[in-house]
PDB file of C-alpha atoms in Angstrom:
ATOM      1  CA  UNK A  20     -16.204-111.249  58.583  1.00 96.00           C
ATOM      2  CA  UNK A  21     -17.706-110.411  54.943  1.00 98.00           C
ATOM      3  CA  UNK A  22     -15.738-108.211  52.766  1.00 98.00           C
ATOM      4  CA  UNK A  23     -17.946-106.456  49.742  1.00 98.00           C
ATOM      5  CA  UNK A  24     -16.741-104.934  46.820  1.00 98.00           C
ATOM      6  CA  UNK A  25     -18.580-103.128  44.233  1.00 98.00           C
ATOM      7  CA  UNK A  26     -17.677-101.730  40.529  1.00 96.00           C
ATOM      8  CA  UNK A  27     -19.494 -99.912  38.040  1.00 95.00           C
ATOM      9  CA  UNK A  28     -19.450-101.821  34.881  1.00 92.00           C
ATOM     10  CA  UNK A  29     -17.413-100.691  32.018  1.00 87.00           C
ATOM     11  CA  UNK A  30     -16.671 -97.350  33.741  1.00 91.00           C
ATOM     12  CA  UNK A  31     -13.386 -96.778  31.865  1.00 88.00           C
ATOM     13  CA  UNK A  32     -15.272 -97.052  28.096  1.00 85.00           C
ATOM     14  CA  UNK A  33     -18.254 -95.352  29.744  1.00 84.00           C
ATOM     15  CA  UNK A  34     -16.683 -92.367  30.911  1.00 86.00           C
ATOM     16  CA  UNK A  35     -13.322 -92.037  28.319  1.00 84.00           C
ATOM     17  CA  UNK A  36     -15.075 -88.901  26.133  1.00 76.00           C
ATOM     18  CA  UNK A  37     -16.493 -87.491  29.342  1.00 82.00           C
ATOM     19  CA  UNK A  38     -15.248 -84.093  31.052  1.00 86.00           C
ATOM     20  CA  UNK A  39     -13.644 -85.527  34.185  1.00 89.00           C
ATOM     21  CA  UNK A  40     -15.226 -83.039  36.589  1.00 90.00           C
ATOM     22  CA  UNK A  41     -18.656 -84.464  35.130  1.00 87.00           C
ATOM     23  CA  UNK A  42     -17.194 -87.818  35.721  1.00 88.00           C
ATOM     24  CA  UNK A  43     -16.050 -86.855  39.192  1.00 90.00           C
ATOM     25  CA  UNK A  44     -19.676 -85.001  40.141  1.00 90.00           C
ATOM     26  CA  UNK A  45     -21.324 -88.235  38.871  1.00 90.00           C
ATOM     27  CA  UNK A  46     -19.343 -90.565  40.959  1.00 92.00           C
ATOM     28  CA  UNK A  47     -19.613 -88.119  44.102  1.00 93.00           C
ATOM     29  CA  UNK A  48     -23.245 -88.035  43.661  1.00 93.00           C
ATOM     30  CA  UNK A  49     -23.238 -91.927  43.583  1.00 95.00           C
ATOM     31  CA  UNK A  50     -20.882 -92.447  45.942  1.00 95.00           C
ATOM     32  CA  UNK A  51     -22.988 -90.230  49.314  1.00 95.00           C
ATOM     33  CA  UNK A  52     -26.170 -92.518  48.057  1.00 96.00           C
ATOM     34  CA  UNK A  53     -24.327 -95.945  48.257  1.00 97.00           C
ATOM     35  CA  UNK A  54     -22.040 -94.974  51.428  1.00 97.00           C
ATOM     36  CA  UNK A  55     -25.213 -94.169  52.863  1.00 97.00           C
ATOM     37  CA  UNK A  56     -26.524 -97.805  52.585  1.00 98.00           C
ATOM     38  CA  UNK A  57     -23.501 -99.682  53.838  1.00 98.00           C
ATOM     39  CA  UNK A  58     -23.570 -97.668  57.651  1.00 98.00           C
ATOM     40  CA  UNK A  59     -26.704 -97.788  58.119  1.00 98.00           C
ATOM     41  CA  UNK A  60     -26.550-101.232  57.161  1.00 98.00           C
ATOM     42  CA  UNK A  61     -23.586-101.550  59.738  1.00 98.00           C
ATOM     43  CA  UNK A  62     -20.683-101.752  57.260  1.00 98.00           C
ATOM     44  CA  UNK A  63     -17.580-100.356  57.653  1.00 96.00           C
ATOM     45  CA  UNK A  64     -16.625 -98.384  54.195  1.00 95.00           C
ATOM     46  CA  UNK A  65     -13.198 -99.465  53.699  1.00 92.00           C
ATOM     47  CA  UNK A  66     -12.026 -97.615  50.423  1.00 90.00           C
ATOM     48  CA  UNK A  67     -12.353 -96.363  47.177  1.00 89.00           C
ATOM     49  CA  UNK A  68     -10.152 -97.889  44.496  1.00 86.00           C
ATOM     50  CA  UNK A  69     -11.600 -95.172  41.534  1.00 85.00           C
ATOM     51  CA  UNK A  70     -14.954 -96.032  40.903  1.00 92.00           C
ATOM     52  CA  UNK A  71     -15.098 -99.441  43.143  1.00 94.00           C
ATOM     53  CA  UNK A  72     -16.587 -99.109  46.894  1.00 96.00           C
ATOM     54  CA  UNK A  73     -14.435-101.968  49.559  1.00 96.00           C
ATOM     55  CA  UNK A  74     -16.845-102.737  52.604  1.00 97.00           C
ATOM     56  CA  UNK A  75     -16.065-104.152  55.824  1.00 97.00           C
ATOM     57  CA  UNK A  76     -18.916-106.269  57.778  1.00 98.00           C
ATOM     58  CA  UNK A  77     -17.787-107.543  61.372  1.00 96.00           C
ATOM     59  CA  UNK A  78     -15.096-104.688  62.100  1.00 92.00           C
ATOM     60  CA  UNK A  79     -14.195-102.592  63.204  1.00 91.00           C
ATOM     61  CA  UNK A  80     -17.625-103.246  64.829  1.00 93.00           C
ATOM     62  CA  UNK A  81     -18.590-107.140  65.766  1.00 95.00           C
ATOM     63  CA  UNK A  82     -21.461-108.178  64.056  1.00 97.00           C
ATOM     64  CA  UNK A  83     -23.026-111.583  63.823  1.00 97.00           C
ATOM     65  CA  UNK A  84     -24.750-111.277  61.261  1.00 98.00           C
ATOM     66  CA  UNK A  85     -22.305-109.720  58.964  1.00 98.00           C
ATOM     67  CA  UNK A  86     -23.103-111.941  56.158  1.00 98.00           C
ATOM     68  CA  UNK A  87     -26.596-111.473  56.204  1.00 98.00           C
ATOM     69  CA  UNK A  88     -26.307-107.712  56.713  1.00 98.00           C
ATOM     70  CA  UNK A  89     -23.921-107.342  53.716  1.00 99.00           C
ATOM     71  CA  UNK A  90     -26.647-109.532  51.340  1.00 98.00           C
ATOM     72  CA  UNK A  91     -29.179-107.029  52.737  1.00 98.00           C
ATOM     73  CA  UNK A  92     -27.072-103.909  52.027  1.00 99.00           C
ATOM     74  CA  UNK A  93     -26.328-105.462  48.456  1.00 99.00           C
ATOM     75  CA  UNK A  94     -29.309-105.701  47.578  1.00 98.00           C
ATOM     76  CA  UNK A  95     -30.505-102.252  48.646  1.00 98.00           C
ATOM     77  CA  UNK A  96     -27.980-100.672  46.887  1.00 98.00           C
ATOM     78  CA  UNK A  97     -28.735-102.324  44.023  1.00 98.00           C
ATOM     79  CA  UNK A  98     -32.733-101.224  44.367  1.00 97.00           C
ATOM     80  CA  UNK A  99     -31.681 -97.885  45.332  1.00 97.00           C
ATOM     81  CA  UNK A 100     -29.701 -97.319  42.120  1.00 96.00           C
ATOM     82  CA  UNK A 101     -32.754 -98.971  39.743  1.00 95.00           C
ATOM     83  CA  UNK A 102     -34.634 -95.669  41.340  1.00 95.00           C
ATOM     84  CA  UNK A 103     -31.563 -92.953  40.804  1.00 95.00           C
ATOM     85  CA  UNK A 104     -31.090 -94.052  37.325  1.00 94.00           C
ATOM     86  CA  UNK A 105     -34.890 -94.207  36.343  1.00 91.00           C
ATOM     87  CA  UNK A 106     -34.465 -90.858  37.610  1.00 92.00           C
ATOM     88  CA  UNK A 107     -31.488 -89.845  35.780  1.00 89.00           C
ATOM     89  CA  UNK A 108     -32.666 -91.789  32.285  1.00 86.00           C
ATOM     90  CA  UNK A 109     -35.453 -89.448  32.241  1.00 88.00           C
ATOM     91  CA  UNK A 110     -34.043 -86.564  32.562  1.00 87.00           C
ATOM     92  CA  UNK A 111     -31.240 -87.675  30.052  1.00 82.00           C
ATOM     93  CA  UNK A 112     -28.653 -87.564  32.225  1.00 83.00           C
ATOM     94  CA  UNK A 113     -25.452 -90.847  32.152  1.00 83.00           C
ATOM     95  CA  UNK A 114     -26.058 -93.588  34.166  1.00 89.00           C
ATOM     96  CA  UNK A 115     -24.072 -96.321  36.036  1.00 93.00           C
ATOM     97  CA  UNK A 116     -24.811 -99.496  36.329  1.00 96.00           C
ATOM     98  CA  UNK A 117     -22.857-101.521  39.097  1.00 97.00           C
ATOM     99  CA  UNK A 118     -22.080-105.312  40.301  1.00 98.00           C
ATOM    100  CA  UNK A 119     -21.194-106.495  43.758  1.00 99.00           C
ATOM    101  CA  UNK A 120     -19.423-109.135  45.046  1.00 99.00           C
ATOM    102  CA  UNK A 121     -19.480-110.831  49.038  1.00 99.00           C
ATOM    103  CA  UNK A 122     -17.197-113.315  50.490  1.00 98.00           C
ATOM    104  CA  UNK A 123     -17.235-114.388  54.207  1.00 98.00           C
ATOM    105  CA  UNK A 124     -14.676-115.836  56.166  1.00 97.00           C
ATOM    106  CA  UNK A 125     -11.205-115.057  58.300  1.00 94.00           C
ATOM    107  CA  UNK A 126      -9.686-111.696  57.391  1.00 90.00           C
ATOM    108  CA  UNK A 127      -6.726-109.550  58.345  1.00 86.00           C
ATOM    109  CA  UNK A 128      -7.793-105.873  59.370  1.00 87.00           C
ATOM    110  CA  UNK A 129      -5.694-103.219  60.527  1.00 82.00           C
ATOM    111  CA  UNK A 130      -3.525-100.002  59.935  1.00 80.00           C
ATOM    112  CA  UNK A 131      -1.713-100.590  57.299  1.00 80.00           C
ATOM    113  CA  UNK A 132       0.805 -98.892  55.454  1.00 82.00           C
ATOM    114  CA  UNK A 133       3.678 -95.976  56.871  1.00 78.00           C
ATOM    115  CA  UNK A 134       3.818 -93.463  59.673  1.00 74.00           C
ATOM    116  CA  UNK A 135       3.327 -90.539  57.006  1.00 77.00           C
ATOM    117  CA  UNK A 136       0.090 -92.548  55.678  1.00 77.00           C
ATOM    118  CA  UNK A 137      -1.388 -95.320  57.419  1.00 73.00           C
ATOM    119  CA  UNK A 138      -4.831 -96.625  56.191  1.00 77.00           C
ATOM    120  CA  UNK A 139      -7.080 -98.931  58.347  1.00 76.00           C
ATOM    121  CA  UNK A 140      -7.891-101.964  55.709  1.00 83.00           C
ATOM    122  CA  UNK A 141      -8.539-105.583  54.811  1.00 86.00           C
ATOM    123  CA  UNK A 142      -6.324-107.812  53.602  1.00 81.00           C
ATOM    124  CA  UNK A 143      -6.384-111.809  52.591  1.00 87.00           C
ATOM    125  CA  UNK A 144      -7.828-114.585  50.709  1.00 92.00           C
ATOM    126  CA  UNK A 145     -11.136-113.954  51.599  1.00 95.00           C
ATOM    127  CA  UNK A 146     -11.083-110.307  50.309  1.00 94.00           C
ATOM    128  CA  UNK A 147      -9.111-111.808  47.333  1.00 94.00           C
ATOM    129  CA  UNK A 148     -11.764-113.712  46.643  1.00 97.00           C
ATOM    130  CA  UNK A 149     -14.876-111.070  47.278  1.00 97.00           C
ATOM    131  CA  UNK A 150     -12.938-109.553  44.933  1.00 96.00           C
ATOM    132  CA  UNK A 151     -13.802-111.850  42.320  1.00 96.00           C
ATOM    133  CA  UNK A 152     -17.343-111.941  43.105  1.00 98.00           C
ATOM    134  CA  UNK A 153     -17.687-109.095  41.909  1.00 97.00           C
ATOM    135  CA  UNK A 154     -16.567-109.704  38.794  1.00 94.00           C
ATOM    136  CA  UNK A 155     -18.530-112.724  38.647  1.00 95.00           C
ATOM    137  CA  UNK A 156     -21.568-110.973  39.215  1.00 96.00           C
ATOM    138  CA  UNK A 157     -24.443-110.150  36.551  1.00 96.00           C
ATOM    139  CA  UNK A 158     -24.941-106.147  35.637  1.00 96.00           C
ATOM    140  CA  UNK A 159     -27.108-104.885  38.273  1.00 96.00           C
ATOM    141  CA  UNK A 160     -26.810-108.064  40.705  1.00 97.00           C
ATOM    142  CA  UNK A 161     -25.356-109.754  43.384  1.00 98.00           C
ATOM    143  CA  UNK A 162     -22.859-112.400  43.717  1.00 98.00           C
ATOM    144  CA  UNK A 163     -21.747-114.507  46.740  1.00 98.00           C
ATOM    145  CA  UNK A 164     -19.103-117.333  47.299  1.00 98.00           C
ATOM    146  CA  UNK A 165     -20.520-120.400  49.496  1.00 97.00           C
ATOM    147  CA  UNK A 166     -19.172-119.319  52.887  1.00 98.00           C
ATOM    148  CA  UNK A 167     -21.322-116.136  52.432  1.00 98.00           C
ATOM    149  CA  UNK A 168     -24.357-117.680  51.105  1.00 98.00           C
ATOM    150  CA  UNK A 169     -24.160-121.257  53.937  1.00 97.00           C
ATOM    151  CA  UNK A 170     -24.387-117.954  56.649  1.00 98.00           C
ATOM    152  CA  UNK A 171     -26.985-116.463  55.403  1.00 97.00           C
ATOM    153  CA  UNK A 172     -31.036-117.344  56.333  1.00 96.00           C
ATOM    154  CA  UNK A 173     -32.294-117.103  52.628  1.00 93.00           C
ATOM    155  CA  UNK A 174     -35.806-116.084  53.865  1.00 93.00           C
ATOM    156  CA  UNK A 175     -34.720-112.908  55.835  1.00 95.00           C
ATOM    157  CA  UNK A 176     -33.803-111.735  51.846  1.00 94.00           C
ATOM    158  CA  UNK A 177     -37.102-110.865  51.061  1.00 91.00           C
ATOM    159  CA  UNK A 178     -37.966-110.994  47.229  1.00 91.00           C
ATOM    160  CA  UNK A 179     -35.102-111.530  45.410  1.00 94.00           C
ATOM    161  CA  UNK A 180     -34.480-115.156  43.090  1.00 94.00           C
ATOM    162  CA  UNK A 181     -30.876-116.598  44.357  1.00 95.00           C
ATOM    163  CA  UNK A 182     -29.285-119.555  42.952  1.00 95.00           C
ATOM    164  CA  UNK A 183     -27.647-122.152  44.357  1.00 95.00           C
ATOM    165  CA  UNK A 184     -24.436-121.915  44.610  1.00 96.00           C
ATOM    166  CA  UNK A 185     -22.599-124.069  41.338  1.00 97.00           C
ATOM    167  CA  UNK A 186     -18.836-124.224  40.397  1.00 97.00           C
ATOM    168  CA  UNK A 187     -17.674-120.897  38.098  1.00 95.00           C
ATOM    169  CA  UNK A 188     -14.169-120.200  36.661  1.00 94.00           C
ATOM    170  CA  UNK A 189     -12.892-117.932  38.590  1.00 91.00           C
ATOM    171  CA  UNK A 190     -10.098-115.547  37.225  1.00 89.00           C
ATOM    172  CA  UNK A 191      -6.397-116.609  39.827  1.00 89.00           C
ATOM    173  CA  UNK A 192      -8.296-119.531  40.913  1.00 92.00           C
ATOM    174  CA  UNK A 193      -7.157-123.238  39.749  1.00 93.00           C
ATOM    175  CA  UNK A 194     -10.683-125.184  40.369  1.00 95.00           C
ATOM    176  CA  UNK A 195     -13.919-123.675  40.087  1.00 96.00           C
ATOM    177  CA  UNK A 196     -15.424-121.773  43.219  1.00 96.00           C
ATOM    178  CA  UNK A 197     -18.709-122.206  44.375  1.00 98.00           C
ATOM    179  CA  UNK A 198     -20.712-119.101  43.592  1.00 98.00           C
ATOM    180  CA  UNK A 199     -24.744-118.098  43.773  1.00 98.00           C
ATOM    181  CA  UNK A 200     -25.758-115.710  41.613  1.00 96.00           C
ATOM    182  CA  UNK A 201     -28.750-112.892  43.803  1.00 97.00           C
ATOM    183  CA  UNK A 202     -30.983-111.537  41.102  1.00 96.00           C
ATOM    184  CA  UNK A 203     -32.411-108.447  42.466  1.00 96.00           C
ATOM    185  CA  UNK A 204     -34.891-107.641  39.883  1.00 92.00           C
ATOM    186  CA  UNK A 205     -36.451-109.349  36.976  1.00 91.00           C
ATOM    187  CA  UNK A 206     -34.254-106.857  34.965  1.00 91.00           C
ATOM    188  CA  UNK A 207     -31.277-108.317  32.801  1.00 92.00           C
ATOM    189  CA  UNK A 208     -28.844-105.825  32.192  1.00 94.00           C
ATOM    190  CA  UNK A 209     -26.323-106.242  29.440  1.00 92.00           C
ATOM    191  CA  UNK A 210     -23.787-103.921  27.252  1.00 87.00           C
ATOM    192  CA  UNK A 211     -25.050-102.845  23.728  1.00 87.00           C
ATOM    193  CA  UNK A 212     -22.673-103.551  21.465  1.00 84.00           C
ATOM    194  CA  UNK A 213     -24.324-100.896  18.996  1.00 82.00           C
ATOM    195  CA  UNK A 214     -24.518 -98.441  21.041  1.00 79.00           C
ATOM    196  CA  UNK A 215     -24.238 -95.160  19.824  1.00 72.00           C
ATOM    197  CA  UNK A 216     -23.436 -92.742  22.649  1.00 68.00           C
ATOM    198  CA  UNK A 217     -23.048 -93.212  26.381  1.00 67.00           C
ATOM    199  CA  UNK A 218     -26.897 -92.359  26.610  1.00 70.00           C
ATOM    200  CA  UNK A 219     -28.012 -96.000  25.328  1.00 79.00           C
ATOM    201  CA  UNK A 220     -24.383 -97.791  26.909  1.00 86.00           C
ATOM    202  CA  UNK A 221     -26.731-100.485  28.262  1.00 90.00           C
ATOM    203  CA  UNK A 222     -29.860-103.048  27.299  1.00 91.00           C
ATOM    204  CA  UNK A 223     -32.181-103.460  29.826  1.00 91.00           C
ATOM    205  CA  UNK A 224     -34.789-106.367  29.548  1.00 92.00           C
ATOM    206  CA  UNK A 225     -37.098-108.576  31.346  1.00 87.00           C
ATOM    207  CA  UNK A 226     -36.881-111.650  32.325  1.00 75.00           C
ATOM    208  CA  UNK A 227     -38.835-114.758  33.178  1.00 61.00           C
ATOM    209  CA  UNK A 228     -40.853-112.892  36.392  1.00 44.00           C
ATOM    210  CA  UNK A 229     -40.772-116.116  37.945  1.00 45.00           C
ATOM    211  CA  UNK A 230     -36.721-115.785  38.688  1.00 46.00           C
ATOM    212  CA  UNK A 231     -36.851-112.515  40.866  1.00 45.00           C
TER     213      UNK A 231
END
């Protein structure tokens, strides 16, 4: 099983002088797109913990492929959010910019919680640890622990540039995890720390072509 999870970075400071029915409309309108991409990519959407999306590959459908399915999805959402917030840039509207994180291996699912609220959900190290993919992710990229990336045929990717996986600190984590790095796009994406208003929140450069 592969467990996702996604976050838009620095939504808290993004959005903290925003209305919060514009922050709401702007998360709803991300939200349909992204959904979107995770069922037709055979994911299960698993929750919403404020502005972070929880996938599901493997169940409640089987899949095989899960791993490779969820890389796929990842980067698609990824791609499909470069186009929305060209979109939304030019037309001067606020942007999000998101990571994602995939782990693959055993997982608990089921309905958890009471008979007054019970919530069908994944639970374990592994999504402890997709968790923290996420989080170890680049702005605007991917990141995968080693079970993920050892299931997954890197040539059924298409173009993207993906590391090998090398040890990273890992926040909870005693020893270093093994962790490749998916680089969607040639774009780096980093916070400007002279930013100004929300409208220039982010730096986007190129890099080397060579690396995506």
């Amino acid at each position: 099983m592969t467990i996702m999870f996604t976050d838009f970075a620095s939504f808290s400071t993004l959005t903290q002088s925003m209305d919060a029915m514009e922050v709401v409309e702007a998360l709803n309108f991300y939200f349909k797109e992204l959904i979107g991409i995770v069922k037709q990519s055979g994911g299960f959407p698993d929750k919403y913990t404020g502005d972070a999306i929880v996938a599901i590959f493997d169940a409640p459908v089987p899949l095989e492929d899960h791993a490779e399915r969820a890389a796929l999805c990842a980067i698609q959402m990824q791609r499909c959010l470069r186009r929305i917030n060209d979109a939304r840039r030019a037309e001067g509207k606020l942007v999000f910019e998101m990571r994602i994180g995939l782990n693959s291996g055993h997982v608990v699912v089921g309905a958890i919680g009471c008979d007054d609220k019970l919530e069908y959900t994944s639970i374990g190290e592994t999504t402890n640890l997709a968790n923290r993919m996420e989080s170890a992710a680049a702005i605007g990229h991917v990141a995968i622990a080693e079970e993920t990336y050892r299931r997954i045929d890197i040539s059924n990717l298409g173009h993207v540039a993906i590391d090998i996986p090398i040890p990273l600190e890992v926040k909870g984590y005693p020893q270093p995890v093994m962790t490749s790095r998916v680089w969607v796009s040639p774009t780096r994406i980093t916070k400007n720390a002279n930013r100004k208003s929300a409208a220039d929140f982010y730096i986007y450069e190129e890099a080397d072509k060579s690396q995506a």
